[in-house]
Amino acid sequence: MEAALGVFFICCMSVLSPFSGVDDGELRGCPPSPNCVSSQSMKYNFIHKVDPIEYTTSKEVAFKRISDYFHQSENIYISEEKEGEYIRIIFFTKVFRFPDRVEIYFPNDKKEAQVRSQSILGLWDIFANRRRVNVFREILGKEES
């Protein structure tokens, strides 16, 4: 019974959590459930940790690339966009339309994008968030043409 209650509360934390946005120059952390990845996750948290996305272009070009990708993709709702700095979107899976929250933050001091991707429903994402971050890595890693 206690284990079932624990799983229930972890799932509710994923749905109800205010874990979005930038606070003091960092994306907010992940809930304890394994359905989230973040490049600014707590140190040594191997469950949620992914590397930031490095890019070689200017910050403006990198932001435009990822923004254009989101604007041209299907099953995406852009919920917040601060030009050149931050973008938050909701991905919807193709078959069941499950929502996933994705945030990308471009700090001023480094040529890297901080990323956070979380499945809003469910306890585990079957590595969908890690695969999604790798797609972003490919988009931002392209050389200027």
JSON list of C-alpha atoms in Angstrom, two decimals:
[
{"chain": "A", "resi": 1, "resn": "MET", "atom": "CA", "xyz": [0.00, 0.00, 0.00]},
{"chain": "A", "resi": 2, "resn": "GLU", "atom": "CA", "xyz": [2.78, 2.43, 0.91]},
{"chain": "A", "resi": 3, "resn": "ALA", "atom": "CA", "xyz": [4.65, 1.67, -2.31]},
{"chain": "A", "resi": 4, "resn": "ALA", "atom": "CA", "xyz": [1.52, 2.38, -4.34]},
{"chain": "A", "resi": 5, "resn": "LEU", "atom": "CA", "xyz": [1.05, 5.69, -2.53]},
{"chain": "A", "resi": 6, "resn": "GLY", "atom": "CA", "xyz": [4.70, 6.57, -3.18]},
{"chain": "A", "resi": 7, "resn": "VAL", "atom": "CA", "xyz": [4.33, 5.91, -6.91]},
{"chain": "A", "resi": 8, "resn": "PHE", "atom": "CA", "xyz": [1.09, 7.91, -6.97]},
{"chain": "A", "resi": 9, "resn": "PHE", "atom": "CA", "xyz": [2.72, 10.94, -5.32]},
{"chain": "A", "resi": 10, "resn": "ILE", "atom": "CA", "xyz": [5.76, 10.81, -7.62]},
{"chain": "A", "resi": 11, "resn": "CYS", "atom": "CA", "xyz": [3.44, 10.77, -10.65]},
{"chain": "A", "resi": 12, "resn": "CYS", "atom": "CA", "xyz": [1.42, 13.67, -9.24]},
{"chain": "A", "resi": 13, "resn": "MET", "atom": "CA", "xyz": [4.61, 15.66, -8.65]},
{"chain": "A", "resi": 14, "resn": "SER", "atom": "CA", "xyz": [5.39, 15.33, -12.37]},
{"chain": "A", "resi": 15, "resn": "VAL", "atom": "CA", "xyz": [1.98, 16.69, -13.38]},
{"chain": "A", "resi": 16, "resn": "LEU", "atom": "CA", "xyz": [1.58, 19.39, -10.76]},
{"chain": "A", "resi": 17, "resn": "SER", "atom": "CA", "xyz": [5.18, 20.52, -10.38]},
{"chain": "A", "resi": 18, "resn": "PRO", "atom": "CA", "xyz": [6.02, 24.19, -11.02]},
{"chain": "A", "resi": 19, "resn": "PHE", "atom": "CA", "xyz": [9.39, 23.07, -12.37]},
{"chain": "A", "resi": 20, "resn": "SER", "atom": "CA", "xyz": [9.68, 25.27, -15.42]},
{"chain": "A", "resi": 21, "resn": "GLY", "atom": "CA", "xyz": [11.34, 28.51, -16.30]},
{"chain": "A", "resi": 22, "resn": "VAL", "atom": "CA", "xyz": [14.69, 30.03, -15.47]},
{"chain": "A", "resi": 23, "resn": "ASP", "atom": "CA", "xyz": [15.55, 30.93, -11.89]},
{"chain": "A", "resi": 24, "resn": "ASP", "atom": "CA", "xyz": [18.83, 32.74, -11.10]},
{"chain": "A", "resi": 25, "resn": "GLY", "atom": "CA", "xyz": [20.27, 31.87, -14.52]},
{"chain": "A", "resi": 26, "resn": "GLU", "atom": "CA", "xyz": [19.46, 28.16, -14.32]},
{"chain": "A", "resi": 27, "resn": "LEU", "atom": "CA", "xyz": [16.64, 25.91, -15.43]},
{"chain": "A", "resi": 28, "resn": "ARG", "atom": "CA", "xyz": [14.72, 24.42, -12.54]},
{"chain": "A", "resi": 29, "resn": "GLY", "atom": "CA", "xyz": [15.46, 20.88, -11.44]},
{"chain": "A", "resi": 30, "resn": "CYS", "atom": "CA", "xyz": [13.72, 17.64, -12.26]},
{"chain": "A", "resi": 31, "resn": "PRO", "atom": "CA", "xyz": [11.20, 15.89, -10.02]},
{"chain": "A", "resi": 32, "resn": "PRO", "atom": "CA", "xyz": [12.36, 12.61, -8.44]},
{"chain": "A", "resi": 33, "resn": "SER", "atom": "CA", "xyz": [10.66, 10.49, -11.12]},
{"chain": "A", "resi": 34, "resn": "PRO", "atom": "CA", "xyz": [12.83, 9.16, -13.98]},
{"chain": "A", "resi": 35, "resn": "ASN", "atom": "CA", "xyz": [10.78, 10.88, -16.70]},
{"chain": "A", "resi": 36, "resn": "CYS", "atom": "CA", "xyz": [12.93, 14.01, -16.94]},
{"chain": "A", "resi": 37, "resn": "VAL", "atom": "CA", "xyz": [16.41, 15.00, -18.12]},
{"chain": "A", "resi": 38, "resn": "SER", "atom": "CA", "xyz": [18.20, 18.26, -17.51]},
{"chain": "A", "resi": 39, "resn": "SER", "atom": "CA", "xyz": [21.62, 19.68, -18.28]},
{"chain": "A", "resi": 40, "resn": "GLN", "atom": "CA", "xyz": [21.42, 21.64, -15.04]},
{"chain": "A", "resi": 41, "resn": "SER", "atom": "CA", "xyz": [20.34, 18.73, -12.91]},
{"chain": "A", "resi": 42, "resn": "MET", "atom": "CA", "xyz": [21.83, 18.30, -9.48]},
{"chain": "A", "resi": 43, "resn": "LYS", "atom": "CA", "xyz": [25.50, 17.27, -9.53]},
{"chain": "A", "resi": 44, "resn": "TYR", "atom": "CA", "xyz": [26.08, 13.52, -9.75]},
{"chain": "A", "resi": 45, "resn": "ASN", "atom": "CA", "xyz": [22.41, 12.77, -10.42]},
{"chain": "A", "resi": 46, "resn": "PHE", "atom": "CA", "xyz": [22.92, 10.21, -13.16]},
{"chain": "A", "resi": 47, "resn": "ILE", "atom": "CA", "xyz": [19.20, 9.58, -13.60]},
{"chain": "A", "resi": 48, "resn": "HIS", "atom": "CA", "xyz": [18.40, 13.09, -14.86]},
{"chain": "A", "resi": 49, "resn": "LYS", "atom": "CA", "xyz": [21.76, 14.40, -16.05]},
{"chain": "A", "resi": 50, "resn": "VAL", "atom": "CA", "xyz": [22.50, 15.22, -19.70]},
{"chain": "A", "resi": 51, "resn": "ASP", "atom": "CA", "xyz": [25.30, 17.40, -21.01]},
{"chain": "A", "resi": 52, "resn": "PRO", "atom": "CA", "xyz": [24.54, 20.94, -22.18]},
{"chain": "A", "resi": 53, "resn": "ILE", "atom": "CA", "xyz": [24.34, 21.38, -25.95]},
{"chain": "A", "resi": 54, "resn": "GLU", "atom": "CA", "xyz": [27.43, 23.13, -27.30]},
{"chain": "A", "resi": 55, "resn": "TYR", "atom": "CA", "xyz": [27.29, 25.10, -30.53]},
{"chain": "A", "resi": 56, "resn": "THR", "atom": "CA", "xyz": [29.92, 26.85, -32.67]},
{"chain": "A", "resi": 57, "resn": "THR", "atom": "CA", "xyz": [27.71, 29.48, -34.30]},
{"chain": "A", "resi": 58, "resn": "SER", "atom": "CA", "xyz": [26.61, 32.74, -32.71]},
{"chain": "A", "resi": 59, "resn": "LYS", "atom": "CA", "xyz": [23.95, 32.60, -30.03]},
{"chain": "A", "resi": 60, "resn": "GLU", "atom": "CA", "xyz": [21.47, 34.32, -32.36]},
{"chain": "A", "resi": 61, "resn": "VAL", "atom": "CA", "xyz": [21.98, 31.74, -35.12]},
{"chain": "A", "resi": 62, "resn": "ALA", "atom": "CA", "xyz": [21.71, 28.83, -32.67]},
{"chain": "A", "resi": 63, "resn": "PHE", "atom": "CA", "xyz": [18.49, 30.21, -31.17]},
{"chain": "A", "resi": 64, "resn": "LYS", "atom": "CA", "xyz": [17.02, 30.83, -34.63]},
{"chain": "A", "resi": 65, "resn": "ARG", "atom": "CA", "xyz": [17.81, 27.25, -35.70]},
{"chain": "A", "resi": 66, "resn": "ILE", "atom": "CA", "xyz": [16.06, 25.65, -32.75]},
{"chain": "A", "resi": 67, "resn": "SER", "atom": "CA", "xyz": [13.17, 28.12, -32.89]},
{"chain": "A", "resi": 68, "resn": "ASP", "atom": "CA", "xyz": [12.66, 27.46, -36.62]},
{"chain": "A", "resi": 69, "resn": "TYR", "atom": "CA", "xyz": [12.73, 23.72, -35.94]},
{"chain": "A", "resi": 70, "resn": "PHE", "atom": "CA", "xyz": [9.95, 24.11, -33.35]},
{"chain": "A", "resi": 71, "resn": "HIS", "atom": "CA", "xyz": [7.86, 26.43, -35.54]},
{"chain": "A", "resi": 72, "resn": "GLN", "atom": "CA", "xyz": [8.07, 24.01, -38.50]},
{"chain": "A", "resi": 73, "resn": "SER", "atom": "CA", "xyz": [7.43, 20.79, -36.56]},
{"chain": "A", "resi": 74, "resn": "GLU", "atom": "CA", "xyz": [4.10, 19.09, -36.04]},
{"chain": "A", "resi": 75, "resn": "ASN", "atom": "CA", "xyz": [2.64, 18.24, -32.64]},
{"chain": "A", "resi": 76, "resn": "ILE", "atom": "CA", "xyz": [4.34, 21.18, -30.91]},
{"chain": "A", "resi": 77, "resn": "TYR", "atom": "CA", "xyz": [2.84, 24.06, -28.97]},
{"chain": "A", "resi": 78, "resn": "ILE", "atom": "CA", "xyz": [5.20, 26.95, -28.17]},
{"chain": "A", "resi": 79, "resn": "SER", "atom": "CA", "xyz": [4.11, 28.23, -24.76]},
{"chain": "A", "resi": 80, "resn": "GLU", "atom": "CA", "xyz": [6.85, 30.84, -24.19]},
{"chain": "A", "resi": 81, "resn": "GLU", "atom": "CA", "xyz": [9.60, 32.34, -26.29]},
{"chain": "A", "resi": 82, "resn": "LYS", "atom": "CA", "xyz": [12.02, 35.09, -25.24]},
{"chain": "A", "resi": 83, "resn": "GLU", "atom": "CA", "xyz": [13.96, 36.00, -28.37]},
{"chain": "A", "resi": 84, "resn": "GLY", "atom": "CA", "xyz": [17.56, 34.80, -28.22]},
{"chain": "A", "resi": 85, "resn": "GLU", "atom": "CA", "xyz": [17.33, 33.62, -24.63]},
{"chain": "A", "resi": 86, "resn": "TYR", "atom": "CA", "xyz": [14.69, 31.03, -23.73]},
{"chain": "A", "resi": 87, "resn": "ILE", "atom": "CA", "xyz": [12.03, 28.87, -25.33]},
{"chain": "A", "resi": 88, "resn": "ARG", "atom": "CA", "xyz": [9.49, 26.54, -23.70]},
{"chain": "A", "resi": 89, "resn": "ILE", "atom": "CA", "xyz": [7.38, 24.17, -25.74]},
{"chain": "A", "resi": 90, "resn": "ILE", "atom": "CA", "xyz": [4.98, 21.29, -25.26]},
{"chain": "A", "resi": 91, "resn": "PHE", "atom": "CA", "xyz": [5.59, 18.24, -27.47]},
{"chain": "A", "resi": 92, "resn": "PHE", "atom": "CA", "xyz": [2.66, 15.92, -28.06]},
{"chain": "A", "resi": 93, "resn": "THR", "atom": "CA", "xyz": [3.45, 12.29, -28.89]},
{"chain": "A", "resi": 94, "resn": "LYS", "atom": "CA", "xyz": [2.08, 11.21, -32.26]},
{"chain": "A", "resi": 95, "resn": "VAL", "atom": "CA", "xyz": [-0.09, 8.27, -31.28]},
{"chain": "A", "resi": 96, "resn": "PHE", "atom": "CA", "xyz": [-1.48, 8.93, -27.81]},
{"chain": "A", "resi": 97, "resn": "ARG", "atom": "CA", "xyz": [-0.85, 12.70, -27.71]},
{"chain": "A", "resi": 98, "resn": "PHE", "atom": "CA", "xyz": [0.96, 12.56, -24.35]},
{"chain": "A", "resi": 99, "resn": "PRO", "atom": "CA", "xyz": [2.43, 15.98, -23.49]},
{"chain": "A", "resi": 100, "resn": "ASP", "atom": "CA", "xyz": [6.15, 16.52, -22.82]},
{"chain": "A", "resi": 101, "resn": "ARG", "atom": "CA", "xyz": [7.52, 19.87, -21.60]},
{"chain": "A", "resi": 102, "resn": "VAL", "atom": "CA", "xyz": [10.79, 21.03, -23.17]},
{"chain": "A", "resi": 103, "resn": "GLU", "atom": "CA", "xyz": [12.84, 24.10, -22.26]},
{"chain": "A", "resi": 104, "resn": "ILE", "atom": "CA", "xyz": [16.00, 25.46, -23.83]},
{"chain": "A", "resi": 105, "resn": "TYR", "atom": "CA", "xyz": [17.93, 28.31, -22.23]},
{"chain": "A", "resi": 106, "resn": "PHE", "atom": "CA", "xyz": [20.81, 30.17, -23.89]},
{"chain": "A", "resi": 107, "resn": "PRO", "atom": "CA", "xyz": [22.99, 31.79, -21.20]},
{"chain": "A", "resi": 108, "resn": "ASN", "atom": "CA", "xyz": [25.01, 34.85, -22.28]},
{"chain": "A", "resi": 109, "resn": "ASP", "atom": "CA", "xyz": [28.39, 33.77, -20.97]},
{"chain": "A", "resi": 110, "resn": "LYS", "atom": "CA", "xyz": [28.87, 30.42, -22.79]},
{"chain": "A", "resi": 111, "resn": "LYS", "atom": "CA", "xyz": [28.40, 28.93, -26.24]},
{"chain": "A", "resi": 112, "resn": "GLU", "atom": "CA", "xyz": [26.08, 26.26, -24.94]},
{"chain": "A", "resi": 113, "resn": "ALA", "atom": "CA", "xyz": [22.37, 25.75, -24.53]},
{"chain": "A", "resi": 114, "resn": "GLN", "atom": "CA", "xyz": [20.96, 24.39, -21.31]},
{"chain": "A", "resi": 115, "resn": "VAL", "atom": "CA", "xyz": [18.10, 21.96, -21.88]},
{"chain": "A", "resi": 116, "resn": "ARG", "atom": "CA", "xyz": [15.37, 20.33, -19.83]},
{"chain": "A", "resi": 117, "resn": "SER", "atom": "CA", "xyz": [12.86, 17.79, -21.16]},
{"chain": "A", "resi": 118, "resn": "GLN", "atom": "CA", "xyz": [10.16, 16.18, -19.04]},
{"chain": "A", "resi": 119, "resn": "SER", "atom": "CA", "xyz": [7.25, 13.85, -19.71]},
{"chain": "A", "resi": 120, "resn": "ILE", "atom": "CA", "xyz": [4.32, 15.47, -17.95]},
{"chain": "A", "resi": 121, "resn": "LEU", "atom": "CA", "xyz": [2.29, 12.26, -17.56]},
{"chain": "A", "resi": 122, "resn": "GLY", "atom": "CA", "xyz": [3.62, 8.92, -16.44]},
{"chain": "A", "resi": 123, "resn": "LEU", "atom": "CA", "xyz": [6.46, 7.71, -14.32]},
{"chain": "A", "resi": 124, "resn": "TRP", "atom": "CA", "xyz": [9.00, 6.74, -17.01]},
{"chain": "A", "resi": 125, "resn": "ASP", "atom": "CA", "xyz": [9.57, 8.04, -20.53]},
{"chain": "A", "resi": 126, "resn": "ILE", "atom": "CA", "xyz": [11.41, 5.05, -22.09]},
{"chain": "A", "resi": 127, "resn": "PHE", "atom": "CA", "xyz": [14.38, 7.35, -22.87]},
{"chain": "A", "resi": 128, "resn": "ALA", "atom": "CA", "xyz": [12.27, 9.61, -25.13]},
{"chain": "A", "resi": 129, "resn": "ASN", "atom": "CA", "xyz": [13.63, 12.75, -23.48]},
{"chain": "A", "resi": 130, "resn": "ARG", "atom": "CA", "xyz": [17.26, 11.70, -24.00]},
{"chain": "A", "resi": 131, "resn": "ARG", "atom": "CA", "xyz": [16.58, 10.94, -27.67]},
{"chain": "A", "resi": 132, "resn": "ARG", "atom": "CA", "xyz": [14.87, 14.32, -28.06]},
{"chain": "A", "resi": 133, "resn": "VAL", "atom": "CA", "xyz": [17.88, 16.14, -26.56]},
{"chain": "A", "resi": 134, "resn": "ASN", "atom": "CA", "xyz": [20.14, 14.29, -29.01]},
{"chain": "A", "resi": 135, "resn": "VAL", "atom": "CA", "xyz": [18.04, 15.62, -31.91]},
{"chain": "A", "resi": 136, "resn": "PHE", "atom": "CA", "xyz": [18.53, 19.16, -30.55]},
{"chain": "A", "resi": 137, "resn": "ARG", "atom": "CA", "xyz": [22.25, 18.45, -30.26]},
{"chain": "A", "resi": 138, "resn": "GLU", "atom": "CA", "xyz": [22.35, 17.58, -33.98]},
{"chain": "A", "resi": 139, "resn": "ILE", "atom": "CA", "xyz": [20.42, 20.71, -34.97]},
{"chain": "A", "resi": 140, "resn": "LEU", "atom": "CA", "xyz": [22.62, 23.07, -32.95]},
{"chain": "A", "resi": 141, "resn": "GLY", "atom": "CA", "xyz": [25.84, 21.23, -33.79]},
{"chain": "A", "resi": 142, "resn": "LYS", "atom": "CA", "xyz": [25.66, 21.90, -37.51]},
{"chain": "A", "resi": 143, "resn": "GLU", "atom": "CA", "xyz": [28.27, 24.21, -38.96]},
{"chain": "A", "resi": 144, "resn": "GLU", "atom": "CA", "xyz": [27.12, 27.49, -40.50]},
{"chain": "A", "resi": 145, "resn": "SER", "atom": "CA", "xyz": [26.38, 27.23, -44.17]}
]
